């Protein structure tokens, strides 16, 4: 049975296999052994087949007979072939019978090749295992890097699986939603990410649903609010994108969003600034149109009057009327320019108050006299209520008179004919409160907060236009604020009249005593010799005519260098010099005249269209005694001439 079993099994093996007893007899051999070894046969001694020493062969057989595990060894057959041998016991020795072992012979070269191939296979397996371990480690590192990145970025990140359930949230998302990652994991993303429209407050569908359905990147519309778990709402900007595996299949979605409260605030500020710029541009255009209208009106009247004055044999009464029109319209234009210049000076911080102790009662009386003409022209009734013993204020009396005149003129302008104007003044603790109220056109509620803005007027349609540039109230407010006071306005609406209230800080103690304001007596100047220098021939000649009518001798020049020789020759008592002259300007002309010893008593009067404090100071530094602003007021010039005569013709 053993032999049959051996034959059935051993013949299929590719190596030579022998059954050998421990006393060295060959019991059986498989087909491969008989073919390769040739002379092997049953009953043959193994010692005869091998060229190895007998002790080597016996030792191999004994070792193989002791254990059932293969015992390794070597045999060299007589043909010189060397084999690696694996020996194992098949039948142990019993009752004095020797044991039988199976010897599997593998040619040493084939064994070496098999061993090399085995090593190669093992090395390949080792490399594959190492690569798999490296890839697994790299994947773990990438996962950790991705998690650290998502945790560290400033945007909020929520990742979902393919079913739209949360699988990851970074700390920013936790902060904005009010959910922790542990609480949110496994929940539907719509439950964690709850968005509404900023205006309608209607819910907005989370973009992850569309991402998972369509596989495209989706962003929310503008004006989105994220409602946190605690109920707070935050403006956000967001987008969502699909997560795909290596084959391109969608396995989830990632939602990235950020809080934009600061950006929304800046956007709203920019929108407001844009609206303000549009409004300012509209007001600028309206102002330019009004300026053109306001300048054309007096220019048209002056043009008509000049035509009338140039007509031969005109009626003296008509001439007087035309002259009055010219004077009135020139004053009106000068007032427009003065208002514009005053607003510009105040806006640039270039206006200086001539501070003194001011009697408010007297300033109000002078303001009423100055504004009487427009009040009477409108047939208005003026109601005065000025409390006795008003405390004095520290300020510029001329500028305060300008404030109250503007308010009275404004009331007269916007009150229908036959209306009422109330002017009241009282002391209130540490303030002097002056009110100008009317029952005129009133102010629309939407215009009320802007009445003190520059270039703001009410209804400017043609049938309601009252004239003016819309700078009067702005000038009032700024002048009052320069005095440390405040100005406010109240109106019940259109047709309900308006009230303007000025509050000025009152003086207390010794500073409240108001000294009598010195008034210079009106003097008619004696005959003087006057030089007029202006490159505007019309202006120079008209001023010369006026001076001659006042009884003075006049010489005229239109060029700086010509004027220098003219003044040297005639040695006038007074020289009225324009600043902008050809040849040399008025400043240089004044400096050269001051260098003439024979002209040391000549009064120099600068005439300029530039009236800021720096311009006046520059004139004084050049040697001028006085500075007059164009157009020159005749009364102011007469006053200076009278002063010059009172000092003996010399400069003060």
XYZ file of C-alpha atoms in Angstrom:
652
model
C 0.000 0.000 0.000
C 2.841 2.309 0.818
C 4.480 1.694 -2.516
C 1.213 2.242 -4.403
C 0.559 5.441 -2.502
C 4.106 6.643 -3.152
C 3.846 5.958 -6.864
C 0.553 7.767 -7.189
C 1.897 10.834 -5.390
C 5.591 11.031 -6.215
C 5.282 10.571 -9.986
C 3.544 13.956 -10.316
C 6.412 15.777 -8.622
C 8.882 17.539 -10.956
C 11.931 16.612 -8.852
C 13.580 13.198 -8.357
C 12.181 11.508 -5.221
C 13.604 8.342 -3.518
C 12.363 6.172 -0.668
C 15.447 4.976 1.195
C 15.800 2.855 4.351
C 18.093 4.089 7.067
C 20.482 1.236 6.260
C 20.952 2.758 2.785
C 18.733 0.565 0.542
C 16.634 2.269 -2.180
C 13.075 1.129 -1.582
C 11.394 3.067 -4.457
C 12.015 5.894 -6.970
C 9.609 8.059 -8.925
C 9.662 8.451 -12.687
C 11.718 11.674 -12.537
C 14.401 9.899 -10.419
C 14.599 6.934 -12.761
C 14.851 9.245 -15.764
C 17.386 11.637 -14.315
C 19.510 9.206 -12.273
C 19.411 6.415 -14.853
C 20.854 3.425 -12.954
C 18.725 3.718 -9.834
C 16.669 0.649 -8.998
C 14.929 -0.911 -6.033
C 17.296 -2.767 -3.648
C 20.248 -0.702 -4.800
C 22.504 0.881 -2.230
C 22.300 4.667 -2.054
C 25.974 4.705 -1.127
C 26.753 3.306 -4.582
C 24.883 6.161 -6.292
C 26.644 8.945 -4.402
C 30.182 10.145 -4.526
C 29.809 11.575 -1.027
C 31.464 9.848 1.963
C 29.414 7.080 3.523
C 29.299 8.908 6.844
C 27.790 11.979 5.094
C 25.038 9.891 3.506
C 24.307 7.907 6.731
C 24.161 11.124 8.726
C 21.598 12.598 6.315
C 19.446 9.458 6.597
C 19.612 9.420 10.408
C 18.643 13.099 10.667
C 15.773 12.620 8.298
C 14.485 9.606 10.263
C 14.242 11.461 13.532
C 11.600 14.106 12.614
C 8.721 14.417 10.247
C 9.720 17.957 9.298
C 11.963 18.193 6.248
C 15.676 17.960 6.986
C 17.939 19.801 4.636
C 21.146 18.421 3.260
C 23.136 17.826 0.085
C 24.102 14.797 -2.059
C 26.505 14.515 -4.959
C 25.701 11.696 -7.339
C 28.335 9.817 -9.275
C 27.443 11.752 -12.387
C 28.796 14.779 -10.618
C 25.458 16.412 -10.158
C 25.020 18.132 -6.861
C 21.575 18.190 -5.320
C 19.947 19.976 -2.423
C 18.102 17.289 -0.472
C 14.957 17.574 1.674
C 14.612 14.417 3.812
C 11.631 13.392 5.931
C 10.648 10.166 7.685
C 7.889 8.146 5.990
C 7.899 5.092 8.261
C 9.687 5.101 11.601
C 11.785 2.084 12.581
C 9.936 -0.642 14.532
C 10.683 -4.192 15.821
C 14.235 -3.979 14.552
C 13.117 -2.793 11.075
C 14.954 0.207 9.738
C 13.043 3.445 9.201
C 12.166 4.607 5.693
C 12.743 8.216 4.676
C 11.761 10.153 1.595
C 14.491 12.127 -0.083
C 13.450 14.958 -2.448
C 16.350 15.934 -4.699
C 16.489 19.429 -6.159
C 19.287 20.281 -8.560
C 21.466 22.898 -6.942
C 21.270 25.275 -9.956
C 17.513 24.967 -10.101
C 17.341 25.470 -6.336
C 19.507 28.512 -6.631
C 17.317 29.911 -9.408
C 14.210 29.125 -7.394
C 15.791 30.766 -4.366
C 16.696 33.850 -6.376
C 13.184 34.018 -7.824
C 11.775 33.580 -4.343
C 13.932 36.420 -3.096
C 12.791 38.549 -6.016
C 9.203 37.756 -5.240
C 9.753 38.559 -1.589
C 11.470 41.844 -2.510
C 8.622 42.735 -4.847
C 6.141 41.985 -2.115
C 8.220 44.033 0.323
C 8.255 47.008 -2.045
C 4.528 46.729 -2.640
C 3.883 46.578 1.088
C 6.220 49.545 1.662
C 4.515 51.535 -1.109
C 1.108 50.730 0.325
C 2.255 51.784 3.756
C 3.796 54.991 2.309
C 0.613 55.769 0.371
C -1.468 55.105 3.433
C 0.799 57.384 5.482
C 0.694 60.074 2.806
C -3.076 59.809 2.682
C -3.205 60.157 6.454
C -0.889 63.189 6.269
C -2.995 64.779 3.531
C -6.125 64.187 5.544
C -4.509 65.765 8.592
C -3.157 68.668 6.493
C -6.599 69.223 5.021
C -8.201 69.178 8.454
C -5.625 71.573 9.901
C -6.084 73.874 6.892
C -9.852 73.878 7.170
C -9.609 74.486 10.903
C -7.158 77.360 10.445
C -8.711 79.339 7.569
C -10.847 82.389 8.230
C -13.823 81.115 6.219
C -16.451 78.818 7.657
C -16.511 75.303 6.115
C -19.168 72.587 6.347
C -18.733 69.252 4.497
C -21.581 66.780 3.905
C -21.917 63.229 2.628
C -23.869 62.342 -0.491
C -27.071 62.383 1.553
C -26.546 65.986 2.660
C -25.649 65.105 6.279
C -22.883 67.005 8.044
C -19.560 65.152 8.321
C -17.246 68.070 9.131
C -17.366 71.629 10.514
C -14.449 73.933 11.213
C -14.370 76.304 14.241
C -15.474 79.341 12.202
C -18.573 77.445 11.055
C -19.208 76.431 14.670
C -18.991 80.072 15.758
C -21.315 81.403 13.039
C -23.939 78.646 13.201
C -23.893 78.081 16.970
C -23.461 74.305 16.461
C -20.437 72.287 17.518
C -19.045 69.697 15.116
C -20.035 66.907 17.440
C -23.611 68.160 17.682
C -23.938 68.772 13.942
C -22.332 65.564 12.637
C -24.957 63.318 11.057
C -27.642 66.028 10.961
C -29.097 67.387 7.694
C -27.148 70.463 6.624
C -30.371 72.525 6.285
C -30.901 72.076 10.003
C -27.448 73.454 10.834
C -27.115 76.060 8.055
C -30.306 78.174 8.254
C -30.288 81.157 5.843
C -32.922 83.854 5.223
C -33.213 86.848 2.877
C -32.023 90.096 4.446
C -35.033 92.110 3.242
C -37.960 89.668 3.013
C -36.796 87.423 5.896
C -37.994 84.444 3.849
C -35.983 81.172 4.207
C -33.360 80.484 1.551
C -32.650 76.927 0.466
C -29.164 75.711 1.281
C -27.046 75.465 -1.892
C -25.775 72.000 -0.984
C -29.047 70.424 -2.206
C -28.520 71.815 -5.713
C -24.853 70.865 -5.630
C -25.655 67.224 -4.834
C -28.374 67.140 -7.508
C -26.664 69.079 -10.305
C -22.988 68.508 -9.523
C -22.115 72.155 -10.149
C -20.797 75.015 -8.017
C -23.642 77.090 -6.533
C -23.549 80.441 -4.725
C -26.200 82.222 -2.684
C -27.786 85.447 -3.856
C -26.867 88.770 -2.272
C -28.477 90.007 0.935
C -28.330 86.638 2.725
C -28.472 86.329 6.507
C -27.323 83.264 8.442
C -29.530 82.617 11.470
C -27.464 81.090 14.251
C -28.734 78.462 16.656
C -29.213 81.146 19.298
C -31.281 83.346 16.974
C -28.736 85.986 15.944
C -28.510 86.875 12.242
C -25.263 87.604 10.396
C -24.853 88.819 6.773
C -22.877 86.206 4.822
C -21.457 85.465 1.400
C -21.089 81.818 0.405
C -20.710 79.135 -2.247
C -20.951 75.342 -2.368
C -19.152 72.753 -4.546
C -19.349 68.974 -5.056
C -16.841 66.499 -3.579
C -15.945 63.721 -6.035
C -14.015 60.449 -5.671
C -11.259 59.236 -8.003
C -13.795 57.976 -10.517
C -15.643 61.320 -10.586
C -18.660 60.181 -8.615
C -20.184 62.738 -6.206
C -19.652 61.602 -2.637
C -20.603 64.830 -0.846
C -20.582 68.624 -0.888
C -18.554 71.364 0.754
C -20.149 74.675 1.814
C -17.844 77.694 2.319
C -19.190 80.947 3.765
C -17.955 84.048 5.562
C -19.401 86.869 7.667
C -19.558 90.147 5.713
C -21.099 92.511 8.284
C -18.175 94.936 7.966
C -18.286 94.777 4.165
C -22.044 95.343 4.144
C -21.559 98.363 6.401
C -18.958 99.730 3.976
C -21.294 99.037 1.050
C -24.116 100.896 2.769
C -21.723 103.756 3.532
C -20.614 103.810 -0.110
C -24.248 103.826 -1.239
C -24.954 106.722 1.107
C -21.864 108.574 -0.110
C -22.974 108.020 -3.696
C -26.436 109.334 -2.891
C -24.845 112.338 -1.172
C -22.648 112.978 -4.214
C -25.631 112.727 -6.546
C -27.551 115.141 -4.325
C -24.561 117.490 -4.117
C -24.188 117.380 -7.884
C -27.870 118.151 -8.336
C -27.629 121.035 -5.869
C -24.513 122.288 -7.632
C -26.338 122.306 -10.964
C -29.328 124.029 -9.378
C -26.991 126.572 -7.790
C -25.250 127.323 -11.067
C -28.619 127.796 -12.749
C -29.751 130.063 -9.896
C -26.450 131.972 -10.001
C -26.893 132.613 -13.703
C -30.468 133.741 -13.047
C -29.462 136.002 -10.165
C -26.659 137.626 -12.141
C -28.641 138.055 -15.344
C -31.444 139.921 -13.579
C -29.331 142.851 -12.302
C -27.224 142.773 -15.462
C -30.377 143.158 -17.557
C -31.550 146.048 -15.377
C -28.130 147.718 -15.558
C -28.021 147.266 -19.329
C -31.458 148.855 -19.700
C -30.526 151.700 -17.354
C -27.267 152.344 -19.233
C -29.209 152.558 -22.487
C -31.558 155.063 -20.881
C -28.667 157.101 -19.491
C -26.962 157.253 -22.892
C -30.066 158.570 -24.650
C -29.752 162.265 -25.622
C -32.069 164.848 -24.044
C -33.457 162.297 -21.617
C -35.864 163.485 -18.934
C -33.904 164.284 -15.713
C -36.398 162.270 -13.666
C -35.788 159.218 -15.868
C -32.035 159.712 -15.555
C -32.329 159.855 -11.767
C -34.431 156.703 -11.805
C -31.958 154.882 -14.074
C -29.029 155.897 -11.854
C -30.874 154.600 -8.810
C -31.525 151.308 -10.623
C -27.839 150.930 -11.449
C -26.818 151.657 -7.862
C -29.397 149.238 -6.441
C -28.512 146.409 -8.837
C -24.768 146.846 -8.300
C -25.346 146.623 -4.549
C -27.363 143.472 -5.115
C -24.598 141.865 -7.186
C -21.973 142.911 -4.650
C -24.050 141.305 -1.893
C -24.248 138.037 -3.853
C -20.487 137.974 -4.312
C -19.885 138.886 -0.663
C -22.109 136.032 0.512
C -20.250 133.542 -1.669
C -16.867 134.806 -0.495
C -17.947 134.725 3.151
C -19.112 131.109 2.869
C -15.835 130.150 1.180
C -13.756 131.931 3.839
C -15.631 130.302 6.700
C -15.441 126.842 5.087
C -11.666 127.261 4.717
C -11.242 128.721 8.213
C -9.956 132.015 6.787
C -12.439 134.404 8.403
C -11.457 136.311 11.544
C -13.919 137.958 13.924
C -13.106 141.400 15.270
C -14.070 140.570 18.814
C -15.476 143.250 21.095
C -18.209 143.646 23.689
C -21.423 143.856 21.646
C -24.760 145.367 22.642
C -27.233 142.925 21.043
C -30.120 145.406 21.306
C -28.248 147.987 19.244
C -27.199 145.349 16.658
C -30.845 144.269 16.318
C -31.974 147.870 15.829
C -29.386 148.392 13.111
C -30.399 145.104 11.479
C -34.031 146.234 11.398
C -33.029 149.507 9.740
C -30.900 147.699 7.170
C -33.688 145.231 6.347
C -36.504 147.749 6.418
C -36.595 148.145 2.613
C -37.476 144.475 1.755
C -39.903 144.334 4.698
C -41.700 147.447 3.526
C -41.562 146.301 -0.093
C -43.503 143.187 0.921
C -45.954 145.271 2.973
C -45.165 143.082 5.976
C -45.866 144.022 9.558
C -42.807 143.754 11.790
C -43.463 142.941 15.467
C -40.553 143.726 17.804
C -40.156 142.274 21.289
C -36.659 143.052 22.589
C -36.328 142.614 26.335
C -34.685 145.417 28.282
C -31.334 144.867 29.920
C -30.151 142.224 27.493
C -26.717 140.938 28.506
C -23.866 141.761 26.153
C -22.041 139.168 24.067
C -18.461 138.867 22.922
C -18.279 139.022 19.144
C -18.093 140.937 15.911
C -20.942 143.462 15.722
C -20.748 143.688 11.924
C -20.974 139.925 11.491
C -23.844 139.630 13.984
C -25.703 142.357 12.100
C -25.110 140.291 8.956
C -26.673 137.259 10.702
C -29.861 139.058 11.761
C -30.202 140.915 8.451
C -30.039 137.624 6.595
C -32.756 136.133 8.810
C -35.006 139.195 8.445
C -34.462 139.349 4.677
C -35.151 135.625 4.412
C -38.427 136.045 6.329
C -39.418 138.974 4.117
C -38.553 137.037 0.971
C -40.590 133.906 1.763
C -43.599 135.593 3.387
C -46.482 136.456 1.039
C -47.313 140.189 0.743
C -49.011 141.582 3.814
C -47.603 138.937 6.133
C -46.196 139.157 9.646
C -42.634 138.959 10.922
C -41.783 138.704 14.599
C -38.341 139.630 15.989
C -37.782 138.901 19.667
C -34.780 138.799 21.987
C -34.434 137.751 25.606
C -31.883 136.601 28.125
C -32.020 132.921 29.081
C -29.594 131.970 31.879
C -26.159 132.296 30.260
C -27.456 132.924 26.748
C -29.012 135.613 24.623
C -31.832 134.101 22.559
C -32.948 135.880 19.371
C -35.944 134.605 17.383
C -37.049 135.561 13.864
C -40.469 134.108 13.028
C -42.853 134.563 10.104
C -46.219 133.267 8.911
C -44.953 132.715 5.377
C -44.389 129.733 3.090
C -42.932 127.418 5.744
C -40.502 124.564 5.136
C -41.256 121.027 3.923
C -40.374 118.297 6.472
C -37.885 116.628 4.103
C -36.069 119.950 3.595
C -35.995 120.987 7.253
C -32.806 119.013 8.189
C -30.952 120.640 5.262
C -31.977 124.307 5.456
C -28.520 125.316 6.729
C -26.656 123.415 3.984
C -24.934 125.437 1.285
C -26.932 126.001 -1.923
C -30.175 124.605 -0.457
C -33.467 126.325 -1.204
C -37.077 125.274 -1.112
C -39.355 125.149 -4.119
C -37.393 126.788 -6.952
C -40.053 126.642 -9.661
C -40.352 129.837 -11.692
C -43.590 130.950 -10.124
C -42.180 130.533 -6.589
C -38.616 131.742 -7.049
C -37.685 134.426 -4.530
C -34.140 134.874 -5.805
C -30.923 134.450 -3.875
C -28.248 131.753 -4.059
C -29.195 129.586 -1.123
C -26.083 130.519 0.894
C -27.659 132.969 3.343
C -28.761 130.446 5.971
C -25.501 128.487 5.642
C -23.660 131.733 6.305
C -25.896 132.491 9.296
C -25.219 129.114 10.903
C -21.458 129.286 10.401
C -21.160 132.843 11.715
C -23.220 131.998 14.792
C -21.058 128.945 15.455
C -17.924 131.103 15.156
C -19.398 133.166 18.022
C -19.750 130.001 20.111
C -23.512 129.912 19.632
C -26.062 127.743 17.857
C -28.794 128.232 15.269
C -31.905 126.104 14.815
C -35.009 126.107 12.657
C -38.580 124.944 13.216
C -41.559 124.777 10.875
C -44.903 122.985 10.975
C -44.700 122.444 7.218
C -45.395 124.146 3.926
C -47.610 127.204 4.401
C -47.179 127.113 8.190
C -44.414 129.696 8.551
C -40.963 129.171 10.051
C -38.926 130.245 13.064
C -35.161 130.629 13.319
C -33.614 130.783 16.784
C -30.094 132.089 17.462
C -28.448 131.401 20.818
C -25.308 133.331 21.777
C -23.262 132.936 24.978
C -23.797 135.970 27.223
C -21.082 137.915 29.006
C -21.259 138.171 32.791
C -19.541 140.461 35.283
C -17.425 143.429 34.298
C -17.109 142.252 30.701
C -20.863 142.729 30.231
C -20.658 146.515 30.366
C -21.221 147.877 26.913
C -19.287 151.010 26.081
C -20.750 153.565 23.808
C -19.650 152.800 20.278
C -17.646 155.608 18.851
C -19.105 157.094 15.742
C -16.995 159.131 13.465
C -18.691 162.376 12.461
C -19.606 162.609 8.827
C -17.270 165.076 7.216
C -17.292 166.527 3.802
C -13.737 166.419 2.567
C -12.096 169.647 1.460
C -10.680 169.914 -2.040
C -8.000 167.244 -2.564
C -5.722 166.287 -5.389
C -6.481 162.617 -6.207
C -4.800 160.169 -8.587
C -6.905 157.261 -9.894
C -5.056 154.291 -11.409
C -7.040 151.395 -12.946
C -6.573 149.431 -16.180
C -10.362 149.254 -16.511
C -10.943 152.523 -18.332
C -14.666 152.664 -17.549
C -14.131 152.073 -13.839
C -11.304 154.629 -13.626
C -13.156 157.305 -15.564
C -16.425 156.840 -13.676
C -14.605 157.101 -10.330
C -12.843 160.247 -11.598
C -16.201 161.766 -12.547
C -17.570 161.017 -9.077
C -14.535 162.536 -7.367
C -14.774 165.658 -9.489
C -18.450 165.979 -8.571
C -17.382 165.874 -4.935
C -15.090 168.854 -5.593
C -11.694 167.173 -5.980
C -8.998 167.507 -8.640
C -8.353 164.169 -10.382
C -5.700 162.702 -12.669
C -6.129 159.240 -14.259
C -3.693 156.547 -15.423
C -4.277 153.003 -16.720
C -0.757 151.532 -16.522
C 1.541 150.967 -13.563
C 4.660 152.573 -15.022
C 2.704 155.498 -16.469
C 1.047 155.988 -13.078
C 4.440 156.104 -11.363
C 5.559 159.061 -13.481
C 2.121 160.715 -13.186
C 2.111 160.587 -9.400
C 5.726 161.784 -9.205
C 4.766 164.733 -11.379
C 1.474 165.766 -9.716
C 2.211 164.741 -6.094
C -1.441 164.036 -5.170
C -2.831 164.000 -1.633
C -4.522 160.638 -2.277
C -3.780 157.843 -4.777
C -6.473 155.215 -5.444
C -4.621 152.261 -7.010
C -5.981 149.105 -8.603
C -3.903 145.992 -7.803
C -4.017 144.220 -11.155
C -2.166 146.633 -13.457
C -0.093 146.175 -16.609
C 3.538 147.204 -16.437
C 3.925 146.813 -12.663
C 1.145 145.727 -10.322
C -0.351 147.865 -7.583
C 1.821 146.328 -4.844
C 5.047 147.213 -6.644
C 3.687 150.656 -7.524
C 2.921 151.318 -3.846
C 6.394 150.193 -2.772
C 8.041 152.531 -5.280
C 5.825 155.477 -4.302
C 6.663 154.926 -0.641
C 10.302 155.267 -1.624
C 9.702 158.817 -2.927
C 10.428 161.412 -0.159
C 8.132 163.937 -1.818
C 5.181 161.525 -1.498
C 5.527 160.650 2.168
C 2.227 162.416 3.003
C 0.255 160.833 0.154
C -2.550 158.483 1.289
C -2.454 155.221 -0.715
C -5.769 153.334 -1.069
C -5.763 149.841 -2.621
C -8.781 148.781 -4.679
C -9.090 145.025 -5.374
C -11.542 142.264 -6.074
C -9.673 140.088 -3.551
C -10.873 140.785 -0.040
C -9.496 138.097 2.225
C -7.439 138.961 5.279
C -4.245 137.802 3.557
C -4.962 140.181 0.660
C -5.485 143.105 3.032
C -2.302 142.293 4.912
C -0.318 142.072 1.681
C -1.565 145.542 0.729
C -0.527 146.998 4.104
C 2.895 145.323 3.794
C 3.345 146.934 0.355
C 2.755 150.409 1.829
C -0.986 150.981 1.364
C -2.868 152.832 4.098
C -6.271 151.330 3.292
C -7.802 148.456 1.325
C -11.212 148.744 -0.357
C -13.107 145.904 -2.003
C -14.588 146.282 -5.480
C -17.079 147.669 -6.232
C -16.006 150.641 -4.122
C -18.715 152.078 -1.908
C -18.752 155.887 -2.499
C -19.549 156.528 1.166
C -16.535 154.485 2.278
C -14.248 156.363 -0.109
C -15.651 159.736 0.993
C -15.057 158.762 4.608
C -11.389 157.932 3.878
C -10.925 161.198 1.983
C -12.431 163.133 4.885
C -10.117 161.323 7.290
C -7.137 162.135 5.096
C -8.075 165.817 5.032
C -8.585 165.919 8.778
C -4.993 164.752 9.227
C -3.680 167.504 6.988
C -3.549 165.362 3.879
C -1.110 162.889 5.396
C -1.594 159.214 5.787
C -2.853 158.215 9.223
